[in-house]
């Protein structure tokens, strides 16, 4: 995958950093997500790191030295794609936070449901915007991962069955599997990679997709595919239930 998630947690209190990291870790484990988390005790330390690595940052407002608001403004100037979540003991900076288009503003003490709702929102947007680079002849095209229904092997090449058509790519199915996000695609049969979110049902020896396409399931993979799909649907259901 050409884009991964790395989260920064910036708070000058060790206990507060640990609380956020613990809640993040629980969420990531429950949703089978692999994300790197880095912690910082000051805005200066965060700004001196490789800012381009981060997709999301949790920022305390009242930091020693440069405060969280000043730090966030500098961060977003240097990394346009970075999403900021402010955490503070006061609501005094909430209005200013949204003038710089912060993802959210959380008042301490942090509640698990509130943090989980913010993460659901972030990952929903992040997932829809992810792309992979596909070789089409001598050129490369960026394809939204969310547009892929399934990928079919065609000799040493592949056919990408998208929501708006079919694209022939120079990469093999093995190469495609390596660049796609783990846990979001399954291989019910050796010649096809299927997007989990596009599966409507699994019955008998076939996987039925949202466009009514039916992909056969190898006899030896029936139980594996059923379990993988059940785990994926259960994680999605937990996220929806939290959003109620």
XYZ file of C-alpha atoms in Angstrom:
244
model
C 0.000 0.000 0.000
C 1.391 3.387 -0.910
C 0.130 5.106 2.210
C 0.227 3.963 5.827
C -1.032 5.394 9.094
C 1.253 6.817 11.745
C -0.140 8.683 14.733
C 1.576 11.284 16.919
C 0.505 11.869 20.520
C 1.759 15.141 22.012
C 1.157 15.906 25.709
C 3.568 17.135 28.374
C 2.044 14.869 31.026
C 3.229 11.277 30.913
C -0.015 9.937 32.412
C -2.119 11.686 29.747
C 0.067 10.322 26.949
C -0.258 6.819 28.363
C -4.055 7.141 28.563
C -4.346 8.146 24.902
C -1.919 5.462 23.735
C -3.791 2.806 25.735
C -7.152 3.782 24.236
C -5.639 3.936 20.744
C -4.073 0.499 21.165
C -7.380 -1.008 22.325
C -9.206 0.473 19.331
C -6.581 -0.727 16.868
C -6.584 -4.249 18.317
C -10.379 -4.462 18.196
C -10.433 -3.355 14.569
C -7.415 -5.383 13.376
C -5.520 -2.261 12.347
C -1.736 -1.962 12.270
C -0.694 1.608 13.094
C 2.526 3.076 14.474
C 2.183 5.466 17.424
C 4.871 7.970 18.450
C 4.714 10.073 21.622
C 6.096 13.555 22.301
C 6.277 15.651 25.470
C 6.504 19.027 23.719
C 5.486 20.770 20.525
C 9.132 21.493 19.757
C 10.029 17.771 19.896
C 7.180 16.934 17.533
C 8.146 19.679 15.071
C 11.743 18.435 15.082
C 10.615 14.969 14.007
C 9.779 13.796 10.482
C 6.340 15.451 10.310
C 5.577 14.038 6.869
C 5.148 10.560 8.379
C 1.995 11.434 10.302
C -1.615 11.138 9.198
C -3.160 11.959 12.589
C -1.985 13.840 15.683
C -3.501 14.126 19.153
C -2.447 17.501 20.522
C -2.744 18.846 24.051
C -3.400 22.606 24.171
C -1.537 23.557 27.341
C 2.031 22.489 26.625
C 5.216 23.842 28.165
C 6.964 26.102 25.673
C 5.079 26.310 22.360
C 1.410 25.616 23.060
C -0.640 23.037 21.188
C -2.457 25.526 18.984
C 0.765 27.121 17.739
C 2.290 23.684 17.207
C -0.729 22.491 15.244
C -0.703 25.499 12.922
C 2.964 24.895 12.085
C 2.343 21.172 11.617
C -0.485 21.756 9.157
C 1.587 24.243 7.167
C 4.239 21.562 6.684
C 1.929 18.543 6.258
C -1.328 19.439 4.493
C -2.837 15.963 4.858
C -2.358 15.789 8.631
C -5.522 15.573 10.748
C -5.422 17.167 14.216
C -7.429 16.153 17.278
C -7.060 18.609 20.164
C -7.336 17.377 23.742
C -7.644 19.886 26.569
C -8.981 20.467 30.069
C -10.766 23.582 28.754
C -13.144 24.428 25.904
C -11.612 27.909 25.548
C -9.747 27.055 22.334
C -12.530 25.039 20.663
C -13.626 27.831 18.295
C -10.042 28.535 17.227
C -9.440 24.807 16.718
C -12.131 24.599 14.080
C -10.872 27.678 12.238
C -7.843 25.585 11.306
C -10.164 22.679 10.381
C -9.221 20.354 13.225
C -10.802 16.913 12.999
C -12.146 17.150 16.549
C -11.772 18.760 19.973
C -11.930 16.514 23.044
C -12.263 17.808 26.589
C -10.406 15.821 29.248
C -10.912 13.417 30.896
C -11.099 11.486 27.631
C -14.036 9.104 27.300
C -13.472 5.896 25.350
C -16.626 6.224 23.228
C -15.771 9.792 22.230
C -12.257 8.821 21.177
C -13.527 5.759 19.307
C -16.072 7.893 17.429
C -13.272 10.241 16.342
C -11.154 7.305 15.164
C -14.105 5.814 13.259
C -14.513 9.144 11.464
C -10.800 9.402 10.694
C -10.426 5.860 9.356
C -13.594 6.118 7.271
C -12.196 9.175 5.471
C -8.651 7.791 5.331
C -9.846 4.506 3.849
C -11.912 6.180 1.124
C -8.956 8.326 0.022
C -6.259 5.642 -0.157
C -4.807 4.785 -3.554
C -2.436 2.308 -5.133
C -0.206 2.896 -8.129
C -1.070 0.538 -10.989
C 1.075 -0.012 -14.078
C -0.983 0.313 -17.250
C 1.340 -0.280 -20.171
C 4.236 2.131 -19.710
C 2.238 4.487 -17.540
C 1.174 4.457 -13.905
C -2.326 5.281 -12.708
C -3.562 6.019 -9.202
C -6.571 3.861 -8.325
C -8.770 4.389 -5.286
C -8.728 1.182 -3.256
C -12.383 1.785 -2.374
C -13.261 1.492 -6.105
C -11.967 -2.077 -6.415
C -14.517 -4.912 -6.486
C -12.073 -7.709 -7.202
C -8.835 -8.390 -9.070
C -8.538 -11.272 -11.516
C -5.340 -12.947 -12.687
C -4.702 -12.825 -16.429
C -1.467 -14.682 -17.044
C 1.304 -12.509 -15.623
C -1.035 -9.511 -15.621
C -4.262 -8.711 -13.805
C -7.705 -7.327 -14.551
C -8.952 -4.823 -11.993
C -12.740 -4.980 -11.820
C -13.682 -1.494 -10.629
C -17.023 0.120 -9.869
C -16.726 2.083 -13.106
C -15.148 -0.474 -15.445
C -12.256 -2.878 -15.975
C -8.570 -1.973 -16.082
C -5.735 -4.225 -17.241
C -2.589 -3.849 -15.155
C 0.938 -5.114 -15.749
C 1.373 -6.344 -12.164
C 0.767 -9.977 -11.279
C -1.816 -11.053 -8.690
C 1.009 -11.691 -6.210
C 2.334 -8.157 -6.720
C -1.155 -6.723 -6.264
C -1.608 -8.630 -3.037
C 1.589 -7.125 -1.672
C 0.526 -3.506 -2.259
C -3.068 -3.858 -1.043
C -3.930 -3.307 2.656
C -3.819 -6.487 4.714
C -7.137 -7.597 6.162
C -9.263 -5.852 3.532
C -8.916 -8.344 0.673
C -9.257 -12.108 0.635
C -8.355 -14.792 -1.904
C -11.242 -17.288 -2.151
C -9.605 -18.926 -5.160
C -6.075 -18.747 -6.526
C -6.956 -16.454 -9.449
C -8.917 -13.734 -7.602
C -8.467 -11.124 -4.862
C -11.785 -9.875 -3.504
C -12.515 -6.663 -1.562
C -14.050 -7.679 1.767
C -16.327 -4.648 1.942
C -17.869 -5.599 -1.430
C -18.921 -9.094 -0.315
C -22.691 -9.385 0.134
C -22.816 -13.031 1.120
C -20.994 -16.353 1.134
C -23.117 -19.363 0.333
C -22.308 -22.822 -0.939
C -19.157 -22.582 -3.007
C -19.394 -18.921 -4.034
C -18.788 -15.390 -2.801
C -21.435 -12.924 -4.037
C -20.402 -9.290 -4.515
C -22.397 -6.063 -4.450
C -22.515 -5.942 -8.257
C -23.961 -9.515 -8.251
C -20.696 -11.056 -9.476
C -20.133 -14.537 -8.060
C -16.598 -15.743 -7.352
C -16.026 -19.457 -6.672
C -14.424 -20.514 -3.396
C -11.818 -23.279 -3.389
C -12.863 -26.324 -1.382
C -9.867 -26.042 0.922
C -10.515 -22.367 1.647
C -14.198 -22.453 2.622
C -13.718 -22.292 6.395
C -10.859 -19.766 6.170
C -12.887 -17.386 3.977
C -16.007 -17.700 6.137
C -14.051 -16.927 9.321
C -12.163 -14.026 7.724
C -15.395 -12.517 6.425
C -17.182 -13.027 9.774
C -14.341 -11.262 11.642
C -14.436 -8.390 9.147
C -18.212 -7.972 9.445
C -18.082 -8.152 13.237
C -15.472 -5.379 13.398
C -17.612 -3.240 11.062
C -20.697 -3.902 13.195
C -18.892 -2.783 16.357
C -17.980 0.490 14.662
C -21.598 1.082 13.579
C -22.926 0.295 17.031
C -20.591 2.845 18.590
C -21.886 5.445 16.143
C -25.501 5.114 17.312
